Amino acid sequence: MGEFTMPSLGADMDEGTLVEWLTTVGAEVARGEVVAVVETAKSTIEVECFESGTVTELLVEPGTTVPVGTPLAVISPTAPVRPPPARGPVPAGDATATPLVRHQAAEEGVELAALHGSGRGGRITRSDVSRAAHPAPSRHPAPSRVHASPLARRLAESLGVDLSAVRGSGRHGAVKADDVRAAAGSRTGPDQAATVKEASVAAGARRAPKAAASDTGTSAAAAAAASASASTSTSDRAAIARLMSRAKREIPHYYLSTTIDLAAALEWMRRQNSTRPVGERLVPAALLLKAVASAAREVPELNGHWTDGRFVAAAGVRLGTAVSVRGGGLVAPALADADRMPLTDVMATLKDLVSRARHGRLRASETADPTLTVTNLGDQGVESVFGVIYPPQVAMVGLGRVTERPVAVAGMIALHPTVTATLSADHRASDGATGARFLTTLDRLLQHPEDL
């Protein structure tokens, strides 16, 4: 028997709020399956279980905030199901019945050998024959229960949505909160979109009172939604403030920068895109991320964590990508083994992670233990950025916008697309020479993009 606990989803996480269960008691779950949605101070994360089995108990109600490590559910190993021994029908020669019962069975067309007698000693009675010949219809057919999460049920009640008419996107067709929101949104006009949002906030609160039907109640719900949004934004900033203050206080940063000529890389990318469908074309951000991941593999002194007073190199490259989320805040989902991932997969994974990060649908495994993080503010028009290291990592790479600059080529001056790459590194784990080697490696890799 194992416990599913509140996971640690970052160095700055001390507690989390269970938003929604995506499983139920009695359900069988597999290792890696998403079973809950957890809200941290910075974002909402889908959490997977770490073992297979049957959910025997849900210990925490949605809306409850608990410390990291608190048991949330109990998962027992799934035992092989053994079918009960079949009870075969009584052979005709052994069926105990009076001649009158046999005559009735013959008239009703009932096979006595298929009946189990309810009389003394297993004797077949006239009532047994009558029930077999004329089974009584169920006067109260049990309505089928829609498989839905608790949050989805509360949200459906708030929005007046019939769960039986909602198509679930969860496991085995389970209805999730997002399915209810989509169903409510499809039947409402644009002017009622705020009502859906307000109901979502109310349904997610554990002890939130039911909203009144009056105009005053609607105004109160809108005020509560605005208050909750402001509170979430403040919580996000407070979490970032704590972690960044700790980083600047404990980590002796040093900073390096270099300007990289991207003419060869962008020309290669242009040729590649000319043969690709529009949806599969590469963007410079994917090319730069792949080059950073490859450089981290070649300079492992910057790829890992500072733990227990020493640097521990990581076995692989989990490249974190800083993503700004709606309403403020920052998350850094990780691309696992980005150095070994084909460039096309880097592009697809990056697009998927950024989209889900901004909709609060990241998984716990996608936010756990990045070994090196990249912040790219080029799309904001910034030419260079020096980031603050995210503990317990020992480095952060910053990338600015691609801009044309005069470059000396074979004794001639030409305008080439360039990018400023920066490095913030932990002086406890490395020195300037190591950082310079990393940036030089990054430059070299981008001069030969076909090798990435």
CSV table of C-alpha atoms in Angstrom, one decimal:
chain,number,residue,atom,x,y,z
A,1,MET,CA,0.0,0.0,0.0
A,2,GLY,CA,1.4,3.4,-1.0
A,3,GLU,CA,0.6,7.0,-0.3
A,4,PHE,CA,0.2,9.6,-3.0
A,5,THR,CA,1.5,12.8,-1.4
A,6,MET,CA,1.6,16.5,-2.2
A,7,PRO,CA,4.7,16.7,-4.4
A,8,SER,CA,7.4,19.4,-4.3
A,9,LEU,CA,7.1,21.2,-7.6
A,10,GLY,CA,10.0,23.6,-7.2
A,11,ALA,CA,12.6,24.8,-4.7
A,12,ASP,CA,10.3,27.6,-3.6
A,13,MET,CA,7.2,25.3,-2.9
A,14,ASP,CA,6.3,24.7,0.8
A,15,GLU,CA,2.6,23.9,0.3
A,16,GLY,CA,0.0,23.4,-2.4
A,17,THR,CA,-3.7,23.5,-2.9
A,18,LEU,CA,-5.6,20.5,-4.2
A,19,VAL,CA,-7.8,22.0,-6.9
A,20,GLU,CA,-9.4,18.9,-8.4
A,21,TRP,CA,-9.3,15.1,-8.3
A,22,LEU,CA,-9.1,13.4,-11.7
A,23,THR,CA,-9.7,10.0,-10.2
A,24,THR,CA,-12.2,8.3,-7.9
A,25,VAL,CA,-12.1,5.7,-5.1
A,26,GLY,CA,-12.0,2.3,-6.7
A,27,ALA,CA,-10.4,3.5,-9.9
A,28,GLU,CA,-7.3,1.7,-11.2
A,29,VAL,CA,-4.4,4.0,-12.0
A,30,ALA,CA,-1.1,3.5,-13.8
A,31,ARG,CA,2.2,4.9,-13.1
A,32,GLY,CA,2.5,8.3,-14.8
A,33,GLU,CA,-1.2,8.8,-15.1
A,34,VAL,CA,-2.5,12.3,-14.1
A,35,VAL,CA,-4.7,11.9,-11.0
A,36,ALA,CA,-5.0,15.4,-9.5
A,37,VAL,CA,-4.6,19.1,-10.2
A,38,VAL,CA,-2.6,21.1,-7.7
A,39,GLU,CA,-2.2,24.9,-7.4
A,40,THR,CA,1.1,26.3,-6.2
A,41,ALA,CA,1.9,29.9,-5.5
A,42,LYS,CA,3.0,30.3,-9.1
A,43,SER,CA,0.8,28.1,-11.3
A,44,THR,CA,-1.6,25.2,-11.6
A,45,ILE,CA,0.0,21.8,-12.3
A,46,GLU,CA,-1.4,18.4,-13.3
A,47,VAL,CA,0.2,15.8,-11.0
A,48,GLU,CA,0.9,12.2,-11.9
A,49,CYS,CA,1.0,9.2,-9.6
A,50,PHE,CA,4.2,7.3,-9.1
A,51,GLU,CA,2.9,3.8,-8.8
A,52,SER,CA,0.2,1.6,-10.3
A,53,GLY,CA,-2.7,0.3,-8.3
A,54,THR,CA,-6.2,0.9,-7.1
A,55,VAL,CA,-7.3,4.2,-5.4
A,56,THR,CA,-8.7,3.0,-2.0
A,57,GLU,CA,-9.0,6.3,-0.3
A,58,LEU,CA,-9.0,10.1,-1.1
A,59,LEU,CA,-7.7,11.8,2.1
A,60,VAL,CA,-7.9,15.5,1.1
A,61,GLU,CA,-10.9,17.4,-0.2
A,62,PRO,CA,-10.5,19.8,-3.2
A,63,GLY,CA,-9.8,23.3,-2.1
A,64,THR,CA,-7.7,22.3,0.8
A,65,THR,CA,-4.1,23.7,1.2
A,66,VAL,CA,-1.6,21.2,2.7
A,67,PRO,CA,2.2,21.2,3.2
A,68,VAL,CA,4.5,19.3,0.8
A,69,GLY,CA,4.7,15.7,1.7
A,70,THR,CA,1.1,15.4,3.1
A,71,PRO,CA,-0.6,12.2,2.0
A,72,LEU,CA,-3.4,13.0,-0.4
A,73,ALA,CA,-4.6,9.5,-1.3
A,74,VAL,CA,-3.9,5.8,-0.7
A,75,ILE,CA,-3.1,3.6,-3.6
A,76,SER,CA,-3.1,-0.2,-3.1
A,77,PRO,CA,-1.5,-2.7,-5.4
A,78,THR,CA,-4.1,-4.1,-7.7
A,79,ALA,CA,-4.7,-7.8,-6.9
A,80,PRO,CA,-5.6,-10.2,-9.8
A,81,VAL,CA,-9.3,-10.5,-10.0
A,82,ARG,CA,-10.5,-14.2,-9.6
A,83,PRO,CA,-14.0,-14.9,-10.9
A,84,PRO,CA,-16.2,-16.6,-8.5
A,85,PRO,CA,-16.8,-20.3,-9.1
A,86,ALA,CA,-19.7,-20.8,-11.6
A,87,ARG,CA,-22.9,-22.2,-10.2
A,88,GLY,CA,-24.1,-24.6,-12.8
A,89,PRO,CA,-27.7,-25.3,-13.3
A,90,VAL,CA,-29.2,-28.3,-11.6
A,91,PRO,CA,-29.3,-31.3,-14.0
A,92,ALA,CA,-32.8,-32.1,-15.1
A,93,GLY,CA,-32.7,-35.5,-13.4
A,94,ASP,CA,-31.8,-33.9,-10.1
A,95,ALA,CA,-34.3,-31.0,-10.3
A,96,THR,CA,-36.7,-31.5,-7.4
A,97,ALA,CA,-40.2,-30.5,-8.4
A,98,THR,CA,-43.8,-31.9,-8.0
A,99,PRO,CA,-45.7,-33.2,-11.0
A,100,LEU,CA,-47.9,-30.0,-10.8
A,101,VAL,CA,-44.8,-27.8,-11.0
A,102,ARG,CA,-43.5,-29.9,-13.9
A,103,HIS,CA,-46.8,-29.5,-15.7
A,104,GLN,CA,-46.8,-25.7,-15.2
A,105,ALA,CA,-43.2,-25.5,-16.4
A,106,ALA,CA,-44.1,-27.4,-19.6
A,107,GLU,CA,-47.0,-25.1,-20.3
A,108,GLU,CA,-45.0,-21.9,-19.6
A,109,GLY,CA,-42.0,-23.2,-21.7
A,110,VAL,CA,-39.6,-23.0,-18.7
A,111,GLU,CA,-36.6,-25.3,-18.5
A,112,LEU,CA,-36.5,-26.7,-15.0
A,113,ALA,CA,-32.8,-27.5,-15.3
A,114,ALA,CA,-32.0,-23.8,-15.5
A,115,LEU,CA,-33.8,-22.9,-12.3
A,116,HIS,CA,-32.6,-22.8,-8.7
A,117,GLY,CA,-35.3,-23.8,-6.4
A,118,SER,CA,-36.3,-21.5,-3.5
A,119,GLY,CA,-38.2,-24.2,-1.6
A,120,ARG,CA,-36.9,-26.4,1.2
A,121,GLY,CA,-34.0,-28.6,0.1
A,122,GLY,CA,-33.8,-26.7,-3.2
A,123,ARG,CA,-37.2,-27.8,-4.3
A,124,ILE,CA,-38.6,-25.8,-7.3
A,125,THR,CA,-41.9,-24.1,-6.5
A,126,ARG,CA,-44.7,-22.7,-8.7
A,127,SER,CA,-43.4,-19.2,-7.8
A,128,ASP,CA,-40.0,-20.0,-9.2
A,129,VAL,CA,-41.6,-21.1,-12.5
A,130,SER,CA,-43.8,-18.0,-12.6
A,131,ARG,CA,-40.9,-15.7,-12.0
A,132,ALA,CA,-38.9,-17.4,-14.7
A,133,ALA,CA,-41.7,-17.2,-17.2
A,134,HIS,CA,-42.8,-13.7,-16.4
A,135,PRO,CA,-39.9,-11.7,-15.0
A,136,ALA,CA,-41.1,-8.5,-13.3
A,137,PRO,CA,-39.8,-5.3,-14.9
A,138,SER,CA,-37.8,-3.0,-12.6
A,139,ARG,CA,-40.1,-0.3,-11.3
A,140,HIS,CA,-37.2,2.0,-10.3
A,141,PRO,CA,-34.4,1.6,-12.8
A,142,ALA,CA,-31.2,3.0,-11.3
A,143,PRO,CA,-30.0,6.0,-13.2
A,144,SER,CA,-26.5,5.6,-14.5
A,145,ARG,CA,-24.0,7.8,-12.7
A,146,VAL,CA,-22.0,10.1,-14.8
A,147,HIS,CA,-18.2,9.7,-14.1
A,148,ALA,CA,-17.1,13.2,-13.2
A,149,SER,CA,-14.6,14.9,-10.9
A,150,PRO,CA,-15.9,16.6,-7.7
A,151,LEU,CA,-14.9,20.0,-9.1
A,152,ALA,CA,-16.7,19.3,-12.3
A,153,ARG,CA,-19.9,18.4,-10.4
A,154,ARG,CA,-19.8,21.6,-8.3
A,155,LEU,CA,-19.1,23.7,-11.4
A,156,ALA,CA,-22.0,22.0,-13.3
A,157,GLU,CA,-24.3,22.7,-10.5
A,158,SER,CA,-23.2,26.4,-10.4
A,159,LEU,CA,-23.6,26.8,-14.2
A,160,GLY,CA,-26.8,24.7,-14.6
A,161,VAL,CA,-25.0,22.2,-16.9
A,162,ASP,CA,-26.4,18.7,-17.4
A,163,LEU,CA,-23.4,16.4,-16.8
A,164,SER,CA,-25.1,13.6,-18.8
A,165,ALA,CA,-25.0,15.8,-21.9
A,166,VAL,CA,-21.3,16.6,-21.5
A,167,ARG,CA,-18.6,14.6,-23.4
A,168,GLY,CA,-15.8,13.9,-21.0
A,169,SER,CA,-12.1,14.2,-22.0
A,170,GLY,CA,-10.7,12.4,-18.9
A,171,ARG,CA,-9.8,8.8,-18.5
A,172,HIS,CA,-12.6,6.4,-19.5
A,173,GLY,CA,-14.6,9.5,-20.5
A,174,ALA,CA,-14.6,11.2,-17.1
A,175,VAL,CA,-16.0,14.7,-17.2
A,176,LYS,CA,-13.4,17.3,-16.0
A,177,ALA,CA,-14.0,20.9,-15.0
A,178,ASP,CA,-12.7,22.1,-18.4
A,179,ASP,CA,-15.3,20.1,-20.1
A,180,VAL,CA,-18.1,21.7,-18.1
A,181,ARG,CA,-16.7,25.2,-18.8
A,182,ALA,CA,-16.6,24.4,-22.5
A,183,ALA,CA,-20.2,23.2,-22.4
A,184,ALA,CA,-21.3,26.3,-20.6
A,185,GLY,CA,-19.4,28.5,-22.9
A,186,SER,CA,-20.9,27.0,-26.0
A,187,ARG,CA,-24.4,27.8,-24.9
A,188,THR,CA,-23.7,31.3,-23.6
A,189,GLY,CA,-23.2,34.6,-25.4
A,190,PRO,CA,-20.1,36.7,-25.1
A,191,ASP,CA,-21.7,38.9,-22.5
A,192,GLN,CA,-22.2,35.9,-20.2
A,193,ALA,CA,-18.6,34.7,-20.3
A,194,ALA,CA,-17.8,36.5,-17.0
A,195,THR,CA,-20.6,34.5,-15.3
A,196,VAL,CA,-18.8,31.3,-16.2
A,197,LYS,CA,-15.6,32.6,-14.8
A,198,GLU,CA,-17.2,33.7,-11.6
A,199,ALA,CA,-18.9,30.2,-11.2
A,200,SER,CA,-15.5,28.6,-11.7
A,201,VAL,CA,-14.0,30.6,-8.9
A,202,ALA,CA,-16.9,29.8,-6.6
A,203,ALA,CA,-16.9,26.1,-7.4
A,204,GLY,CA,-13.2,25.8,-6.7
A,205,ALA,CA,-13.5,27.2,-3.1
A,206,ARG,CA,-14.0,24.4,-0.5
A,207,ARG,CA,-16.4,26.4,1.7
A,208,ALA,CA,-17.6,29.1,-0.7
A,209,PRO,CA,-21.3,30.0,-0.1
A,210,LYS,CA,-23.7,29.5,-3.0
A,211,ALA,CA,-24.2,32.6,-5.1
A,212,ALA,CA,-27.5,34.3,-4.7
A,213,ALA,CA,-29.7,34.7,-7.8
A,214,SER,CA,-30.2,38.4,-7.3
A,215,ASP,CA,-28.2,41.3,-8.9
A,216,THR,CA,-26.6,41.9,-5.5
A,217,GLY,CA,-25.4,38.3,-5.4
A,218,THR,CA,-24.0,38.6,-9.0
A,219,SER,CA,-22.1,41.7,-8.1
A,220,ALA,CA,-20.7,40.0,-5.0
A,221,ALA,CA,-19.5,37.1,-7.1
A,222,ALA,CA,-17.8,39.4,-9.5
A,223,ALA,CA,-16.1,41.2,-6.7
A,224,ALA,CA,-15.0,37.9,-5.2
A,225,ALA,CA,-13.6,36.8,-8.6
A,226,ALA,CA,-11.6,40.0,-8.9
A,227,SER,CA,-10.4,39.7,-5.4
A,228,ALA,CA,-9.3,36.1,-6.0
A,229,SER,CA,-7.5,37.1,-9.2
A,230,ALA,CA,-5.6,39.9,-7.3
A,231,SER,CA,-4.8,37.6,-4.5
A,232,THR,CA,-3.4,35.0,-6.9
A,233,SER,CA,-1.2,37.6,-8.6
A,234,THR,CA,0.1,38.8,-5.2
A,235,SER,CA,0.8,35.3,-4.2
A,236,ASP,CA,2.7,34.7,-7.4
A,237,ARG,CA,4.9,37.8,-6.9
A,238,ALA,CA,5.5,36.8,-3.2
A,239,ALA,CA,6.7,33.4,-4.2
A,240,ILE,CA,9.0,34.8,-6.9
A,241,ALA,CA,10.3,37.5,-4.4
A,242,ARG,CA,11.2,34.8,-1.8
A,243,LEU,CA,13.1,32.7,-4.3
A,244,MET,CA,14.9,35.5,-6.1
A,245,SER,CA,15.9,37.1,-2.7
A,246,ARG,CA,17.3,33.8,-1.6
A,247,ALA,CA,19.1,33.4,-4.9
A,248,LYS,CA,20.8,36.8,-4.7
A,249,ARG,CA,21.6,36.4,-1.0
A,250,GLU,CA,23.1,32.9,-1.2
A,251,ILE,CA,24.5,32.6,-4.8
A,252,PRO,CA,27.6,34.6,-5.7
A,253,HIS,CA,26.7,35.4,-9.4
A,254,TYR,CA,29.1,36.2,-12.1
A,255,TYR,CA,28.1,37.4,-15.6
A,256,LEU,CA,29.4,37.0,-19.1
A,257,SER,CA,28.0,37.9,-22.5
A,258,THR,CA,28.8,37.5,-26.2
A,259,THR,CA,27.4,38.5,-29.6
A,260,ILE,CA,26.8,35.5,-31.9
A,261,ASP,CA,26.5,35.8,-35.7
A,262,LEU,CA,23.3,34.0,-36.8
A,263,ALA,CA,23.7,34.4,-40.5
A,264,ALA,CA,24.6,30.7,-41.2
A,265,ALA,CA,22.0,29.4,-38.7
A,266,LEU,CA,19.1,31.5,-40.1
A,267,GLU,CA,20.0,30.7,-43.7
A,268,TRP,CA,20.1,27.0,-43.0
A,269,MET,CA,16.7,27.4,-41.2
A,270,ARG,CA,15.3,29.3,-44.2
A,271,ARG,CA,16.3,26.4,-46.5
A,272,GLN,CA,14.7,23.8,-44.1
A,273,ASN,CA,11.5,25.7,-43.9
A,274,SER,CA,11.1,26.0,-47.6
A,275,THR,CA,10.5,22.3,-47.7
A,276,ARG,CA,8.3,22.0,-44.6
A,277,PRO,CA,4.5,22.5,-44.2
A,278,VAL,CA,3.6,25.7,-42.5
A,279,GLY,CA,2.7,24.0,-39.2
A,280,GLU,CA,6.1,22.3,-39.0
A,281,ARG,CA,8.4,25.3,-39.8
A,282,LEU,CA,11.1,26.1,-37.4
A,283,VAL,CA,11.6,29.3,-35.5
A,284,PRO,CA,14.9,30.8,-34.2
A,285,ALA,CA,13.9,30.2,-30.5
A,286,ALA,CA,13.8,26.4,-31.1
A,287,LEU,CA,17.2,26.5,-32.8
A,288,LEU,CA,18.7,28.5,-30.0
A,289,LEU,CA,17.3,26.2,-27.3
A,290,LYS,CA,18.7,23.1,-29.0
A,291,ALA,CA,22.1,24.8,-29.3
A,292,VAL,CA,22.0,25.7,-25.5
A,293,ALA,CA,21.1,22.2,-24.6
A,294,SER,CA,23.9,20.8,-26.7
A,295,ALA,CA,26.4,23.2,-25.2
A,296,ALA,CA,25.3,22.1,-21.7
A,297,ARG,CA,26.1,18.6,-22.6
A,298,GLU,CA,29.6,19.6,-23.8
A,299,VAL,CA,30.2,21.8,-20.7
A,300,PRO,CA,28.6,19.7,-17.9
A,301,GLU,CA,30.1,21.9,-15.1
A,302,LEU,CA,27.1,24.2,-15.7
A,303,ASN,CA,24.5,21.5,-16.0
A,304,GLY,CA,23.4,20.3,-12.6
A,305,HIS,CA,22.6,21.4,-9.0
A,306,TRP,CA,24.3,22.8,-5.9
A,307,THR,CA,23.3,20.4,-3.2
A,308,ASP,CA,24.7,19.9,0.3
A,309,GLY,CA,27.6,22.3,-0.3
A,310,ARG,CA,28.8,20.8,-3.5
A,311,PHE,CA,28.0,20.7,-7.2
A,312,VAL,CA,26.3,17.6,-8.5
A,313,ALA,CA,26.4,17.2,-12.3
A,314,ALA,CA,23.1,16.0,-13.9
A,315,ALA,CA,23.0,12.7,-15.8
A,316,GLY,CA,21.1,14.4,-18.7
A,317,VAL,CA,20.0,17.9,-19.8
A,318,ARG,CA,16.6,19.1,-18.6
A,319,LEU,CA,16.4,22.5,-20.2
A,320,GLY,CA,14.0,24.8,-18.3
A,321,THR,CA,12.3,27.5,-20.4
A,322,ALA,CA,11.0,30.6,-18.6
A,323,VAL,CA,7.4,31.4,-19.6
A,324,SER,CA,5.4,34.4,-18.5
A,325,VAL,CA,1.8,33.5,-17.5
A,326,ARG,CA,-1.4,35.5,-17.6
A,327,GLY,CA,-1.9,37.9,-14.7
A,328,GLY,CA,1.8,38.0,-14.0
A,329,GLY,CA,4.1,35.3,-12.7
A,330,LEU,CA,6.6,32.9,-14.2
A,331,VAL,CA,7.0,29.2,-14.7
A,332,ALA,CA,9.8,27.2,-16.2
A,333,PRO,CA,8.7,23.9,-17.7
A,334,ALA,CA,11.6,21.6,-18.7
A,335,LEU,CA,12.4,19.9,-22.0
A,336,ALA,CA,13.8,16.5,-20.9
A,337,ASP,CA,16.9,15.3,-22.9
A,338,ALA,CA,16.6,18.4,-25.1
A,339,ASP,CA,20.2,17.9,-26.2
A,340,ARG,CA,19.3,14.5,-27.8
A,341,MET,CA,15.9,15.6,-29.1
A,342,PRO,CA,15.6,16.1,-32.9
A,343,LEU,CA,15.1,19.8,-33.7
A,344,THR,CA,11.6,19.2,-35.0
A,345,ASP,CA,10.6,17.6,-31.7
A,346,VAL,CA,12.2,20.5,-29.8
A,347,MET,CA,10.0,22.9,-31.8
A,348,ALA,CA,6.8,20.8,-31.2
A,349,THR,CA,7.5,20.3,-27.5
A,350,LEU,CA,8.3,24.0,-26.9
A,351,LYS,CA,5.0,25.0,-28.6
A,352,ASP,CA,3.1,22.5,-26.5
A,353,LEU,CA,4.7,23.4,-23.2
A,354,VAL,CA,4.3,27.2,-23.6
A,355,SER,CA,0.6,26.8,-24.6
A,356,ARG,CA,-0.2,24.5,-21.6
A,357,ALA,CA,1.9,26.6,-19.2
A,358,ARG,CA,-0.2,29.7,-20.0
A,359,HIS,CA,-3.4,27.7,-19.6
A,360,GLY,CA,-2.3,26.2,-16.3
A,361,ARG,CA,-2.2,22.6,-17.5
A,362,LEU,CA,1.4,21.6,-17.0
A,363,ARG,CA,2.3,18.2,-15.4
A,364,ALA,CA,4.4,17.8,-12.3
A,365,SER,CA,7.1,15.9,-14.3
A,366,GLU,CA,7.4,18.8,-16.7
A,367,THR,CA,8.3,21.3,-13.9
A,368,ALA,CA,10.5,19.0,-11.8
A,369,ASP,CA,14.3,19.6,-11.5
A,370,PRO,CA,15.4,21.6,-14.6
A,371,THR,CA,19.2,21.4,-14.8
A,372,LEU,CA,19.7,24.7,-16.6
A,373,THR,CA,17.2,27.4,-17.5
A,374,VAL,CA,17.0,29.7,-20.5
A,375,THR,CA,15.2,33.1,-20.4
A,376,ASN,CA,14.5,34.6,-23.9
A,377,LEU,CA,13.1,38.1,-24.0
A,378,GLY,CA,13.8,38.6,-27.7
A,379,ASP,CA,10.1,38.7,-28.6
A,380,GLN,CA,9.7,41.6,-26.2
A,381,GLY,CA,12.3,43.7,-28.1
A,382,VAL,CA,15.1,43.3,-25.4
A,383,GLU,CA,18.6,43.0,-26.8
A,384,SER,CA,20.1,41.3,-23.7
A,385,VAL,CA,19.0,39.9,-20.4
A,386,PHE,CA,21.0,38.8,-17.4
A,387,GLY,CA,18.9,36.4,-15.4
A,388,VAL,CA,18.9,35.5,-11.7
A,389,ILE,CA,19.8,31.8,-11.1
A,390,TYR,CA,17.0,29.5,-10.0
A,391,PRO,CA,18.2,27.5,-7.0
A,392,PRO,CA,19.5,24.8,-6.8
A,393,GLN,CA,20.7,25.3,-10.4
A,394,VAL,CA,24.1,26.9,-11.0
A,395,ALA,CA,23.5,28.8,-14.2
A,396,MET,CA,21.0,30.7,-16.4
A,397,VAL,CA,21.3,31.6,-20.1
A,398,GLY,CA,19.8,34.8,-21.4
A,399,LEU,CA,18.9,35.4,-25.0
A,400,GLY,CA,17.8,38.7,-26.6
A,401,ARG,CA,16.2,39.6,-29.9
A,402,VAL,CA,17.8,38.9,-33.2
A,403,THR,CA,19.0,42.2,-34.7
A,404,GLU,CA,21.2,43.2,-37.6
A,405,ARG,CA,24.6,44.5,-36.8
A,406,PRO,CA,27.7,45.3,-38.8
A,407,VAL,CA,30.1,42.3,-38.9
A,408,ALA,CA,33.6,42.0,-40.4
A,409,VAL,CA,33.7,39.1,-42.9
A,410,ALA,CA,36.8,38.4,-45.0
A,411,GLY,CA,38.0,42.0,-44.5
A,412,MET,CA,34.6,43.5,-45.5
A,413,ILE,CA,31.8,45.0,-43.4
A,414,ALA,CA,28.4,43.4,-43.8
A,415,LEU,CA,25.1,43.5,-42.0
A,416,HIS,CA,24.4,40.1,-40.3
A,417,PRO,CA,21.6,38.9,-38.0
A,418,THR,CA,23.1,38.5,-34.5
A,419,VAL,CA,21.9,37.7,-31.0
A,420,THR,CA,23.4,38.6,-27.6
A,421,ALA,CA,23.7,35.5,-25.4
A,422,THR,CA,24.4,36.0,-21.7
A,423,LEU,CA,25.4,33.7,-18.9
A,424,SER,CA,24.7,34.1,-15.2
A,425,ALA,CA,26.6,31.5,-13.3
A,426,ASP,CA,27.3,30.4,-9.7
A,427,HIS,CA,30.9,31.2,-8.7
A,428,ARG,CA,30.8,28.4,-6.1
A,429,ALA,CA,30.4,25.8,-8.8
A,430,SER,CA,32.4,27.3,-11.7
A,431,ASP,CA,34.6,30.3,-12.7
A,432,GLY,CA,34.8,32.7,-15.6
A,433,ALA,CA,36.9,30.4,-17.7
A,434,THR,CA,34.2,27.7,-17.6
A,435,GLY,CA,31.5,30.2,-18.4
A,436,ALA,CA,33.5,31.5,-21.3
A,437,ARG,CA,34.0,28.0,-22.6
A,438,PHE,CA,30.2,27.5,-22.6
A,439,LEU,CA,29.5,30.7,-24.6
A,440,THR,CA,32.2,29.8,-27.1
A,441,THR,CA,30.7,26.4,-27.5
A,442,LEU,CA,27.3,27.9,-28.0
A,443,ASP,CA,28.7,30.2,-30.7
A,444,ARG,CA,30.5,27.3,-32.5
A,445,LEU,CA,27.3,25.1,-32.5
A,446,LEU,CA,25.3,27.9,-34.1
A,447,GLN,CA,27.8,28.3,-36.9
A,448,HIS,CA,27.1,24.6,-37.9
A,449,PRO,CA,23.3,24.3,-37.4
A,450,GLU,CA,23.1,21.2,-39.6
A,451,ASP,CA,24.9,19.3,-36.8
A,452,LEU,CA,22.3,20.2,-34.2
